[in-house]
């Protein structure tokens, strides 16, 4: 039974211990929570500033692209580059604006025969060049029915993409359409404006601001490319909004024949803007019905819905550096079907983008700076950005920043987690923990970014909050540690001297070697009859009384420069120390002893039923003060014969009936005080006698009565030392009659009677041995 009881008891302690540990941990976490919340709020506040968005795009998004690296571009888009190689092969000017437009007519015919789904020219055709060539180009476009031309925009300087280019919109002055025969022959025209170097291109407009929200040519190309599922899209729209679907052409042929692609795109966008829930409902309907599409992937319909229901600005999800999108020179595209050497891609069902190559762009200063721009100055061309945007739309892989609500949660939680970590940890753990957490977060963000283009914030959490968490955590811990240290110092000062506290604070490891030998005056004081007093009072009453007693008696010691070393029970131990013997220290100790005696008299006068008579003794000599102990326990204190002698002298007071005694060593070279020699005593346990004096008062307080009494007592003591017992006894009586405090006189009268009966030895030198402490 005992064993089972013990087992049960032992088992019950484990949950209790765990409960205590949990409570302690929760207490520490709650203590660190304010810093975490502060960092979270700081991150949230900084997120509202433009510089934060700028750095998030430049640094955060750029880092994610670098970590993800180059990836395989979809094969749906092909870039045909207008480059220097083609100008040499075709024997035409380097300036593409001066190329014969009959070349473009040939290219459109070739691509149409190859089955290209849509052809987009990122070239401005604003005026007529050669009438015959213009007619050929217009006829080719009219026949192909799938060519998109670029509109030119006359605008003020476009601000940078990273510095708020999309927060501060373009102020478009005029849309400049292509040469009229070309505009009428093309399936559609559309603008596509990007910020120039030195601004980094991170976003583009799907619907160009400042032009009545006209769709840009990646969007128009996307709509033309997916015309095979146009009827399916209309049927899907009818399931949720029949009246809205009725406003649109019923089939793709009508749209293409009327050259109304741009208008239809704009109308569909208006329908989605009028009903913000339409995108979500259509996606749900697609997922539920799996959309009855005969030949084209269901994903095209979903991508169309996402385009029209999404923002008018999209982040570009680059696949890599210039040339990552399948790219062939212009001249090789013209050789299609001619059996010339050199492999060319399959153009059937592809979206073709024709524009300047990166090298020619650099020469014309028409290139664009992106995250994959190369150090050699070869940047990506606008036509490849357009092809990349098209591929993003087609596969719904544009970079998608997390929603505002999710962003706020991430920033707040990251601030809380890093703040708590750095607040609770040591310096090393805080550094390693913050770095480890940041790497894990960055890895998770990169994995998500590579998977579906989701963009978690990088700059604010990793470049602002994490360093701030470490710095503020270390600073907060330093401040709190310093505050705790001050509290500890203050608490220690109640038990040990300030200088000892300072030594411990500087070098607690070397505590064993922290003591030193000094010269000092040692004061010892205790209460007569304290044992009897403690028997009569309960501990609480006694404690309160001693608090008041020490408050009264310690003040004069501190006031006179004394170092209070120890309080034990009713006793006080204090010293005045220096590296060399100093009369000033001795005088301070004497004055402190006199003031202490006066303070006791005043204190006792304030008491009704209790009296605390106090005995004081002062001795001077070498003293060791420091820490003594071993292992895990040390105690600060004084060691040496000086301390022991002061304690023995204090006990001598009760025999002599005195209050304050000092040794001859104290009075050497000391002035300013009045004393009375009491004789030579051999204290218990000592081998050398001491000349003891009673400390009477300050020199300025000396009066004639005291002078006469002291002289009488000195005569009596002289007779005592000569062994003239009767003469000495008579003079001690005379001293009492003269008003001298009679304690010491009574001691000698009694001693004279004793020596009459048992005289000391012949060689006696007046030394009085004491057998008791």
XYZ file of C-alpha atoms in Angstrom:
773
model
C 0.000 0.000 0.000
C 2.855 2.339 0.848
C 4.494 1.635 -2.498
C 1.337 2.275 -4.475
C 0.717 5.459 -2.512
C 4.200 6.642 -3.296
C 3.724 5.863 -6.984
C 0.458 7.743 -7.113
C 1.997 10.691 -5.359
C 4.983 10.684 -7.687
C 2.735 10.464 -10.740
C 0.637 13.409 -9.612
C 3.719 15.612 -9.375
C 4.459 15.328 -13.105
C 1.285 17.055 -14.358
C 1.736 19.658 -11.652
C 5.288 20.338 -12.809
C 4.157 20.587 -16.413
C 1.388 22.955 -15.394
C 3.869 25.200 -13.603
C 6.212 25.105 -16.615
C 3.350 26.045 -18.943
C 2.336 28.910 -16.691
C 5.913 30.176 -16.546
C 6.230 29.967 -20.307
C 2.923 31.775 -20.822
C 4.037 34.430 -18.369
C 7.258 34.977 -20.318
C 5.406 35.072 -23.647
C 2.915 37.609 -22.312
C 5.854 39.652 -21.063
C 7.384 39.636 -24.553
C 4.082 40.168 -26.402
C 4.151 44.009 -26.252
C 7.369 44.088 -28.281
C 5.893 41.675 -30.817
C 2.747 43.767 -31.170
C 4.839 46.914 -31.507
C 6.857 45.360 -34.328
C 3.703 44.097 -36.012
C 2.108 47.549 -35.872
C 5.342 49.156 -37.087
C 5.340 46.842 -40.097
C 1.698 47.652 -40.808
C 2.279 51.407 -40.560
C 5.353 51.292 -42.804
C 3.387 49.265 -45.347
C 1.219 52.313 -46.035
C 4.199 54.399 -47.168
C 5.123 54.503 -50.846
C 8.795 53.706 -50.226
C 7.709 50.402 -48.695
C 5.844 49.450 -51.886
C 8.812 50.597 -53.979
C 11.291 48.439 -52.081
C 8.855 45.515 -51.972
C 8.759 45.512 -55.777
C 12.456 46.221 -56.296
C 13.905 44.091 -53.504
C 11.209 41.627 -52.474
C 9.834 40.644 -55.877
C 13.291 40.773 -57.420
C 14.628 38.377 -54.784
C 11.790 35.917 -55.407
C 12.532 35.926 -59.137
C 16.241 35.403 -58.493
C 15.557 32.493 -56.140
C 13.074 30.908 -58.518
C 15.411 31.349 -61.472
C 14.658 30.851 -65.144
C 11.744 28.608 -66.031
C 10.492 27.123 -69.293
C 8.268 29.601 -71.121
C 4.968 28.329 -72.567
C 5.093 27.501 -76.273
C 1.872 29.340 -77.137
C 3.703 32.617 -77.856
C 6.519 33.263 -80.378
C 8.479 36.476 -80.839
C 9.645 37.459 -84.312
C 12.456 39.911 -83.743
C 13.240 42.862 -85.930
C 17.006 42.828 -85.522
C 20.265 43.871 -87.138
C 20.851 40.381 -88.517
C 17.553 40.545 -90.392
C 18.290 44.010 -91.774
C 21.579 42.672 -93.152
C 20.008 39.507 -94.585
C 17.150 41.433 -96.183
C 19.385 44.321 -97.297
C 17.186 46.954 -95.679
C 18.059 49.958 -93.450
C 18.894 49.397 -89.774
C 16.029 51.708 -88.879
C 12.907 49.462 -88.810
C 10.665 52.463 -89.537
C 12.187 52.547 -93.016
C 11.671 48.892 -93.822
C 9.399 48.287 -96.827
C 5.946 47.395 -95.600
C 5.759 44.782 -98.312
C 7.994 42.718 -96.016
C 5.320 42.881 -93.300
C 2.716 41.880 -95.913
C 4.816 38.830 -96.836
C 5.240 37.968 -93.142
C 1.504 38.145 -92.464
C 0.794 35.949 -95.490
C 3.389 33.398 -94.381
C 2.074 33.299 -90.808
C -1.519 33.045 -92.009
C -0.632 30.063 -94.186
C 1.192 28.452 -91.232
C -2.005 28.763 -89.156
C -0.942 31.401 -86.622
C -3.860 32.197 -84.302
C -3.063 35.896 -83.880
C -0.305 38.235 -85.080
C 0.541 41.343 -83.059
C 2.850 44.097 -84.310
C 4.600 46.110 -81.607
C 5.465 48.651 -84.283
C 3.863 52.019 -84.935
C 2.504 52.581 -88.446
C 1.413 56.207 -88.143
C 1.774 57.409 -91.743
C 1.991 56.252 -95.335
C 5.424 55.317 -96.733
C 4.995 53.724 -100.137
C 1.512 53.474 -101.585
C 2.015 50.074 -103.221
C 3.647 48.571 -100.143
C 0.942 50.002 -97.896
C -1.759 48.423 -100.050
C -0.041 45.043 -99.919
C 0.238 45.208 -96.127
C -3.393 46.311 -95.726
C -4.599 43.561 -98.040
C -2.605 40.930 -96.138
C -4.109 42.042 -92.833
C -7.601 42.143 -94.304
C -7.175 38.588 -95.539
C -5.633 37.224 -92.336
C -8.329 38.750 -90.053
C -6.177 38.183 -86.968
C -3.618 41.033 -86.971
C -3.390 43.492 -84.063
C -1.524 46.782 -84.460
C -0.134 49.018 -81.722
C -1.639 52.427 -80.971
C 0.803 55.199 -80.157
C 0.133 57.403 -77.159
C 1.256 60.992 -76.811
C 1.792 61.346 -73.082
C 3.741 63.240 -70.468
C 6.816 61.522 -69.053
C 5.739 58.247 -67.481
C 6.801 57.869 -63.826
C 8.682 54.764 -62.689
C 6.979 51.462 -62.073
C 8.689 51.086 -58.726
C 8.142 54.621 -57.577
C 4.439 54.729 -58.032
C 4.090 54.563 -61.793
C 0.833 52.744 -61.333
C -0.216 54.615 -58.234
C 0.205 57.880 -60.121
C -1.438 57.229 -63.483
C -0.281 58.363 -66.939
C -1.888 61.588 -68.077
C -2.528 60.646 -71.697
C -2.894 63.533 -74.108
C -3.890 61.723 -77.301
C -4.272 58.223 -78.742
C -2.616 58.019 -82.143
C -4.133 55.244 -84.285
C -2.179 53.587 -87.093
C -2.436 54.876 -90.647
C -6.180 54.729 -91.520
C -6.035 51.944 -94.152
C -4.089 49.827 -91.659
C -6.504 50.535 -88.786
C -9.402 49.531 -91.023
C -7.702 46.356 -92.235
C -6.393 45.098 -88.883
C -8.577 42.977 -86.638
C -7.924 45.491 -83.854
C -5.580 48.185 -82.622
C -4.540 48.666 -79.029
C -2.000 50.593 -76.925
C 0.751 49.135 -74.768
C 2.829 51.673 -72.857
C 5.643 50.768 -70.440
C 7.963 52.977 -68.353
C 11.410 53.581 -69.783
C 14.791 52.954 -68.196
C 15.860 53.536 -65.417
C 12.509 52.399 -64.045
C 11.949 48.691 -63.595
C 8.942 47.174 -65.343
C 7.067 45.063 -62.815
C 3.479 45.732 -63.917
C 1.511 46.485 -67.042
C -1.988 47.651 -67.798
C -4.545 45.208 -69.090
C -6.802 48.203 -69.692
C -4.831 51.349 -70.426
C -5.522 54.214 -68.057
C -6.078 57.564 -69.710
C -7.514 56.161 -72.922
C -10.980 55.336 -71.660
C -9.600 52.099 -70.247
C -8.906 50.706 -73.702
C -7.692 47.089 -73.651
C -3.960 46.767 -74.304
C -2.734 44.564 -77.135
C -1.740 41.566 -74.896
C -5.412 41.498 -73.835
C -6.744 41.935 -77.365
C -4.346 39.259 -78.607
C -5.531 36.974 -75.811
C -9.179 37.490 -76.740
C -8.476 36.828 -80.423
C -6.411 33.771 -79.518
C -9.312 32.302 -77.524
C -12.046 33.077 -80.081
C -12.589 29.329 -80.425
C -14.220 29.317 -76.993
C -16.050 32.643 -77.408
C -19.432 30.933 -77.816
C -18.757 28.798 -74.724
C -17.918 31.971 -72.807
C -21.198 33.593 -73.871
C -23.152 30.472 -72.852
C -21.409 30.476 -69.494
C -22.231 34.154 -69.010
C -25.876 33.503 -69.900
C -26.225 30.987 -67.066
C -25.722 33.758 -64.495
C -26.532 36.943 -66.392
C -28.761 36.387 -69.429
C -29.555 40.050 -69.845
C -25.882 41.015 -69.798
C -24.901 38.258 -72.231
C -27.570 39.467 -74.657
C -25.653 42.748 -75.064
C -22.729 40.915 -76.657
C -22.396 39.400 -80.149
C -23.552 35.776 -80.102
C -20.627 34.285 -82.052
C -16.964 34.896 -82.821
C -17.496 35.354 -86.560
C -19.653 38.395 -85.936
C -16.970 39.904 -83.703
C -14.143 39.329 -86.184
C -16.110 40.394 -89.256
C -17.173 43.625 -87.584
C -13.601 44.209 -86.342
C -15.180 44.709 -82.948
C -12.708 42.780 -80.803
C -11.604 45.815 -78.785
C -15.203 46.956 -78.274
C -16.345 43.500 -77.158
C -13.435 43.276 -74.698
C -14.353 46.668 -73.257
C -18.058 45.700 -73.034
C -17.270 42.458 -71.221
C -15.074 44.374 -68.787
C -17.945 46.770 -68.088
C -20.259 43.816 -67.333
C -17.777 42.428 -64.785
C -17.212 45.848 -63.206
C -20.959 46.297 -62.736
C -21.146 43.043 -60.755
C -18.057 42.439 -58.521
C -19.339 38.969 -57.612
C -19.579 37.779 -61.217
C -16.004 36.490 -61.420
C -16.387 34.300 -58.333
C -19.760 32.951 -59.430
C -18.565 32.132 -62.942
C -15.497 30.299 -61.622
C -17.723 28.275 -59.299
C -20.047 27.499 -62.193
C -17.111 26.378 -64.321
C -15.839 24.089 -61.604
C -19.310 22.672 -61.060
C -20.336 22.093 -64.691
C -16.855 21.571 -66.136
C -18.048 23.842 -68.995
C -19.119 22.044 -72.143
C -16.230 23.009 -74.344
C -15.645 20.773 -77.295
C -12.048 21.231 -78.344
C -10.329 23.878 -76.257
C -9.151 23.551 -72.710
C -11.472 24.528 -69.925
C -8.620 26.590 -68.482
C -9.034 29.185 -71.260
C -12.517 30.026 -70.053
C -11.290 30.362 -66.492
C -8.411 32.587 -67.647
C -10.874 34.818 -69.520
C -13.053 35.112 -66.435
C -9.978 35.966 -64.288
C -8.877 38.593 -66.820
C -12.197 40.427 -66.893
C -12.838 40.113 -63.182
C -9.293 41.032 -62.159
C -7.440 44.283 -61.699
C -6.650 46.577 -64.608
C -3.016 46.227 -63.674
C -1.130 42.958 -63.550
C 2.321 42.028 -62.325
C 4.446 40.401 -65.032
C 5.612 36.884 -64.220
C 8.859 36.842 -66.188
C 10.172 33.508 -67.340
C 13.771 34.590 -67.607
C 16.229 36.949 -69.365
C 15.793 38.249 -72.922
C 15.138 35.423 -75.367
C 13.398 33.094 -72.901
C 10.197 33.360 -74.954
C 10.719 31.435 -78.212
C 12.300 33.999 -80.550
C 13.329 33.835 -84.242
C 14.765 36.557 -86.486
C 12.439 38.314 -88.882
C 14.259 37.150 -91.974
C 13.933 33.477 -91.014
C 10.191 33.876 -90.525
C 10.005 35.110 -94.118
C 11.691 31.914 -95.256
C 8.861 29.733 -93.972
C 7.930 27.070 -96.562
C 10.930 27.837 -98.759
C 12.979 24.838 -97.638
C 15.864 26.946 -96.312
C 18.270 25.613 -93.743
C 17.578 26.279 -90.085
C 14.915 24.999 -87.802
C 11.859 27.176 -87.239
C 9.137 26.675 -84.647
C 5.673 25.470 -85.494
C 3.474 28.565 -85.826
C 0.191 26.689 -86.062
C -2.218 27.904 -83.380
C 0.432 30.230 -81.872
C 0.267 33.864 -80.872
C 2.932 35.775 -82.810
C 4.449 39.023 -81.540
C 6.529 41.066 -83.946
C 8.823 43.794 -82.603
C 12.323 45.098 -82.030
C 14.987 42.775 -80.634
C 16.875 43.538 -77.446
C 20.081 44.573 -79.257
C 18.409 47.001 -81.600
C 16.340 48.275 -78.687
C 19.482 49.101 -76.729
C 20.788 51.107 -79.654
C 17.468 52.957 -80.042
C 17.124 53.460 -76.262
C 13.764 51.693 -76.412
C 14.632 48.801 -74.118
C 13.078 48.072 -70.744
C 14.630 47.330 -67.373
C 13.331 44.211 -65.626
C 14.392 41.856 -62.884
C 16.193 39.705 -65.468
C 17.996 42.570 -67.211
C 21.612 41.683 -67.887
C 24.704 43.442 -66.619
C 26.017 43.920 -70.188
C 23.269 46.469 -70.864
C 21.106 44.181 -73.014
C 17.615 44.574 -71.634
C 14.341 42.951 -72.591
C 12.247 44.362 -75.430
C 8.675 45.577 -75.142
C 7.532 42.897 -77.595
C 8.838 40.124 -75.329
C 7.170 41.753 -72.321
C 3.918 41.755 -74.322
C 4.384 38.080 -75.217
C 5.125 37.311 -71.539
C 1.995 39.181 -70.445
C -0.052 37.250 -73.012
C 1.282 33.915 -71.709
C 0.536 34.989 -68.119
C -3.061 35.782 -69.106
C -3.521 32.576 -71.060
C -2.280 30.339 -68.245
C -3.436 32.555 -65.369
C 0.116 32.696 -64.009
C 0.555 36.415 -63.416
C 2.292 37.376 -60.186
C -0.462 37.736 -57.594
C 0.275 39.667 -54.380
C -1.558 38.204 -51.420
C -4.769 40.005 -50.511
C -4.804 43.024 -48.238
C -6.309 41.082 -45.327
C -3.769 38.274 -45.676
C -0.971 40.836 -45.975
C -1.976 42.498 -42.710
C -2.149 39.123 -40.954
C 1.306 38.068 -42.231
C 2.964 41.347 -41.232
C 1.319 41.402 -37.805
C 2.073 37.740 -37.036
C 5.660 38.018 -38.280
C 6.237 41.016 -36.031
C 4.749 39.170 -33.044
C 6.753 35.960 -33.635
C 10.131 37.652 -34.217
C 9.509 40.128 -31.409
C 8.733 37.380 -28.888
C 11.706 35.312 -30.075
C 14.211 38.159 -29.730
C 12.677 39.366 -26.484
C 12.907 35.972 -24.784
C 16.262 34.866 -26.179
C 19.896 35.556 -25.509
C 21.920 37.496 -28.054
C 23.212 34.389 -29.847
C 19.849 32.614 -29.881
C 18.154 35.803 -31.095
C 20.563 36.095 -34.039
C 20.405 32.430 -35.008
C 16.655 32.200 -34.416
C 15.878 35.313 -36.460
C 18.097 34.172 -39.332
C 16.614 30.654 -39.246
C 13.033 31.936 -39.157
C 13.765 34.379 -41.986
C 15.284 31.634 -44.134
C 12.290 29.350 -43.509
C 9.893 32.177 -44.373
C 11.869 33.044 -47.517
C 11.949 29.390 -48.571
C 8.180 29.032 -48.064
C 7.530 32.275 -49.966
C 9.739 31.127 -52.850
C 8.042 27.720 -53.018
C 4.627 29.354 -53.201
C 5.853 31.918 -55.725
C 7.295 29.219 -57.973
C 4.135 27.122 -57.693
C 1.470 29.640 -58.708
C 2.985 33.146 -58.667
C 1.637 34.035 -55.224
C 3.738 36.898 -53.861
C 4.206 37.061 -50.111
C 5.781 40.243 -48.723
C 9.551 40.056 -48.388
C 10.931 43.528 -47.773
C 8.913 44.570 -44.718
C 9.121 41.303 -42.748
C 12.697 40.312 -43.618
C 14.445 43.648 -44.181
C 12.599 45.824 -41.669
C 10.830 43.756 -39.018
C 13.494 41.078 -38.536
C 16.396 43.526 -38.002
C 14.135 45.712 -35.862
C 13.101 42.670 -33.825
C 16.723 41.781 -33.153
C 17.836 45.341 -32.375
C 14.814 46.218 -30.245
C 14.856 42.809 -28.528
C 18.514 43.207 -27.595
C 17.957 46.834 -26.548
C 14.847 45.956 -24.543
C 16.634 43.072 -22.849
C 19.584 45.344 -22.106
C 17.345 47.977 -20.555
C 15.428 45.410 -18.545
C 18.592 43.577 -17.508
C 20.097 46.872 -16.452
C 16.924 47.708 -14.520
C 16.974 44.303 -12.844
C 20.658 44.768 -12.108
C 19.904 48.103 -10.464
C 17.174 46.450 -8.411
C 19.586 43.705 -7.409
C 22.229 46.287 -6.542
C 19.699 48.175 -4.468
C 18.616 44.971 -2.743
C 22.227 43.866 -2.148
C 23.038 47.271 -0.722
C 20.731 46.430 2.178
C 22.993 43.488 3.038
C 26.500 44.390 1.921
C 28.342 47.692 1.347
C 27.994 49.531 -1.960
C 31.594 48.955 -2.923
C 31.117 45.211 -2.515
C 28.082 45.398 -4.772
C 30.233 47.241 -7.326
C 32.888 44.544 -7.138
C 30.333 41.802 -7.605
C 28.800 43.610 -10.575
C 32.208 43.939 -12.237
C 33.552 40.452 -11.595
C 31.285 37.995 -9.822
C 33.330 35.090 -11.220
C 36.377 36.104 -9.178
C 34.405 36.434 -5.963
C 36.935 34.349 -4.025
C 39.695 36.863 -4.724
C 37.647 39.993 -4.171
C 38.837 40.712 -0.573
C 41.645 43.004 0.550
C 43.713 43.951 3.616
C 43.145 47.459 4.923
C 43.786 49.591 7.988
C 40.583 50.457 9.706
C 38.688 51.489 12.798
C 36.183 48.782 13.687
C 33.019 49.703 15.602
C 31.008 47.010 17.340
C 27.719 47.664 19.144
C 25.007 45.513 20.666
C 21.993 45.750 22.983
C 22.373 44.793 26.643
C 19.687 42.334 27.729
C 18.560 41.536 24.188
C 18.054 37.833 24.971
C 15.667 38.643 27.823
C 13.876 41.166 25.640
C 13.360 38.636 22.824
C 11.769 36.228 25.304
C 9.200 38.815 26.338
C 8.134 39.943 22.855
C 6.653 37.994 19.948
C 8.809 37.857 16.796
C 6.695 40.360 14.883
C 6.854 42.956 17.648
C 10.570 42.382 18.131
C 11.219 42.755 14.403
C 9.313 46.040 14.216
C 11.161 47.352 17.280
C 14.568 46.436 15.831
C 13.676 48.082 12.524
C 13.163 51.349 14.370
C 16.262 50.787 16.524
C 18.535 50.231 13.534
C 17.032 53.188 11.705
C 18.071 55.349 14.670
C 21.529 53.840 15.237
C 22.743 53.352 11.662
C 22.153 56.958 10.670
C 25.039 58.431 12.737
C 27.399 55.749 11.410
C 26.583 56.600 7.781
C 26.670 60.312 8.520
C 30.234 59.989 9.784
C 31.415 57.979 6.774
C 31.167 54.514 8.252
C 30.743 51.356 6.180
C 28.070 49.142 7.730
C 29.234 45.595 7.267
C 26.896 43.393 9.244
C 23.690 43.416 11.261
C 23.134 40.270 13.237
C 20.380 40.030 15.833
C 20.956 43.136 17.955
C 24.572 43.800 16.958
C 26.131 46.269 14.520
C 29.516 45.927 12.860
C 30.947 48.893 10.928
C 34.376 50.027 9.754
C 36.260 53.103 8.556
C 39.035 51.898 6.284
C 42.011 53.134 4.293
C 45.117 51.725 2.653
C 47.308 53.381 5.323
C 46.654 54.322 9.002
C 44.735 57.590 9.114
C 43.935 59.750 12.194
C 40.942 61.139 10.297
C 39.346 57.682 10.105
C 39.843 57.145 13.834
C 38.260 60.501 14.642
C 35.266 59.728 12.400
C 34.772 56.409 14.172
C 34.915 58.078 17.594
C 32.401 60.739 16.594
C 30.103 58.071 15.151
C 30.301 56.129 18.445
C 29.377 59.240 20.452
C 26.497 60.116 18.102
C 25.287 56.528 18.214
C 25.135 56.639 22.026
C 23.148 59.880 21.879
C 20.805 58.405 19.260
C 20.152 55.428 21.548
C 19.305 57.755 24.446
C 16.800 59.624 22.275
C 15.353 56.383 20.964
C 14.909 54.939 24.451
C 13.273 58.158 25.567
C 10.649 57.643 22.858
C 9.766 54.172 24.174
C 7.300 53.540 26.970
C 7.737 50.038 28.342
C 10.970 48.986 26.626
C 14.564 50.072 26.970
C 17.471 49.131 24.697
C 20.722 50.072 26.458
C 23.509 49.843 23.910
C 27.186 49.134 24.358
C 29.756 50.403 21.856
C 33.437 49.625 21.329
C 35.979 50.883 18.782
C 39.365 49.357 17.975
C 41.919 50.083 15.239
C 44.244 47.817 13.266
C 44.601 45.674 10.161
C 41.392 44.163 8.805
C 40.604 41.768 5.988
C 37.325 42.660 4.341
C 35.901 40.526 1.550
C 34.162 37.270 0.730
C 34.827 34.067 2.598
C 33.330 30.709 1.763
C 33.569 27.765 -0.593
C 31.666 26.042 -3.370
C 28.363 27.793 -3.972
C 28.190 29.692 -0.694
C 30.117 32.847 0.169
C 29.593 35.499 2.787
C 30.904 39.013 2.882
C 32.410 40.114 6.181
C 35.382 41.316 8.206
C 38.111 39.039 9.430
C 41.076 39.587 11.713
C 42.144 40.276 15.297
C 40.884 43.862 15.122
C 37.306 42.712 14.637
C 37.538 40.072 17.361
C 39.067 42.558 19.789
C 36.335 45.140 19.152
C 33.750 42.465 20.002
C 35.591 41.586 23.253
C 35.861 45.260 24.150
C 32.132 45.661 23.662
C 31.557 42.956 26.270
C 33.884 44.815 28.655
C 31.260 47.566 28.875
C 29.010 45.396 31.027
C 31.805 44.922 33.627
C 32.823 48.545 33.705
C 29.274 49.934 33.521
C 30.242 52.107 30.535
C 28.597 52.868 27.175
C 31.437 53.595 24.767
C 34.961 52.154 24.936
C 37.922 52.770 22.654
C 41.413 51.308 22.593
C 44.669 53.221 22.852
C 45.307 52.332 19.158
C 42.255 54.374 18.237
C 43.350 57.444 20.195
C 46.896 57.627 18.836
C 47.200 60.937 16.897
C 43.454 61.441 17.301
C 42.115 64.737 18.608
C 38.750 66.369 19.020
C 37.343 63.947 21.596
C 37.508 63.627 25.389
C 38.386 60.246 26.946
C 39.078 58.710 30.342
C 41.614 55.954 30.766
C 40.060 52.868 32.390
C 43.162 50.694 32.656
C 44.926 47.787 31.009
C 42.921 44.643 30.361
C 43.772 41.202 29.109
C 40.617 40.175 27.272
C 39.573 36.535 27.143
C 41.471 34.604 24.524
C 44.026 37.397 24.045
C 47.761 37.235 24.825
C 48.470 40.976 24.658
C 46.837 43.490 27.038
C 44.968 46.565 25.784
C 44.765 49.992 27.317
C 41.094 50.863 27.332
C 39.533 54.321 27.458
C 35.993 55.496 27.977
C 34.872 57.864 25.231
C 33.109 60.736 27.000
C 32.259 63.495 24.512
C 33.497 65.843 21.815
C 36.279 68.171 22.859
C 34.071 71.231 22.507
C 31.514 69.688 24.872
C 34.101 69.230 27.691
C 33.292 71.040 30.997
C 35.063 71.574 34.325
C 32.988 68.948 36.121
C 34.165 66.293 33.670
C 37.747 67.540 33.897
C 37.786 67.260 37.695
C 36.123 63.834 37.705
C 38.612 62.552 35.129
C 41.563 63.775 37.234
C 40.200 62.120 40.380
C 39.662 58.860 38.507
C 43.209 59.046 37.087
C 44.643 59.461 40.602
C 42.597 56.522 41.834
C 43.787 54.362 38.921
C 47.403 55.336 39.651
C 47.026 54.248 43.290
C 45.435 50.984 42.081
C 48.416 50.252 39.864
C 50.782 50.904 42.827
C 48.813 48.251 44.760
C 47.676 50.895 47.288
C 44.300 49.265 47.614
C 42.923 51.408 50.441
C 44.038 54.687 48.812
C 42.694 53.600 45.462
C 39.359 52.531 46.971
C 39.013 55.865 48.761
C 39.734 57.857 45.607
C 37.306 55.762 43.523
C 34.638 56.593 46.126
C 35.664 60.218 45.837
C 35.229 60.023 42.059
C 31.722 58.676 42.543
C 30.903 61.446 45.014
C 32.227 64.025 42.534
C 29.566 63.108 40.034
C 31.543 60.838 37.738
C 29.536 57.991 36.274
C 30.193 55.317 38.810
C 30.227 52.144 36.740
C 33.951 51.891 36.224
C 34.656 53.206 39.763
C 32.423 50.537 41.266
C 34.279 47.921 39.192
C 37.608 49.004 40.701
C 36.254 49.277 44.271
C 35.114 45.677 44.010
C 38.434 44.686 42.519
C 40.334 46.448 45.337
C 38.421 44.429 47.922
C 39.256 41.272 46.014
C 42.964 42.104 45.753
C 43.151 42.878 49.483
C 42.191 39.277 50.092
C 44.183 37.815 47.230
C 46.948 40.206 46.157
C 48.401 39.812 42.648
C 51.944 38.664 42.060
C 54.925 40.833 42.879
C 55.706 41.607 39.222
C 52.120 42.592 38.498
C 51.962 45.544 36.095
C 48.368 46.648 36.688
C 46.926 44.400 33.941
C 43.448 43.101 34.709
C 42.665 39.681 33.205
C 39.077 38.893 32.182
C 37.917 35.287 32.118
C 34.582 35.941 30.444
C 33.801 37.414 27.090
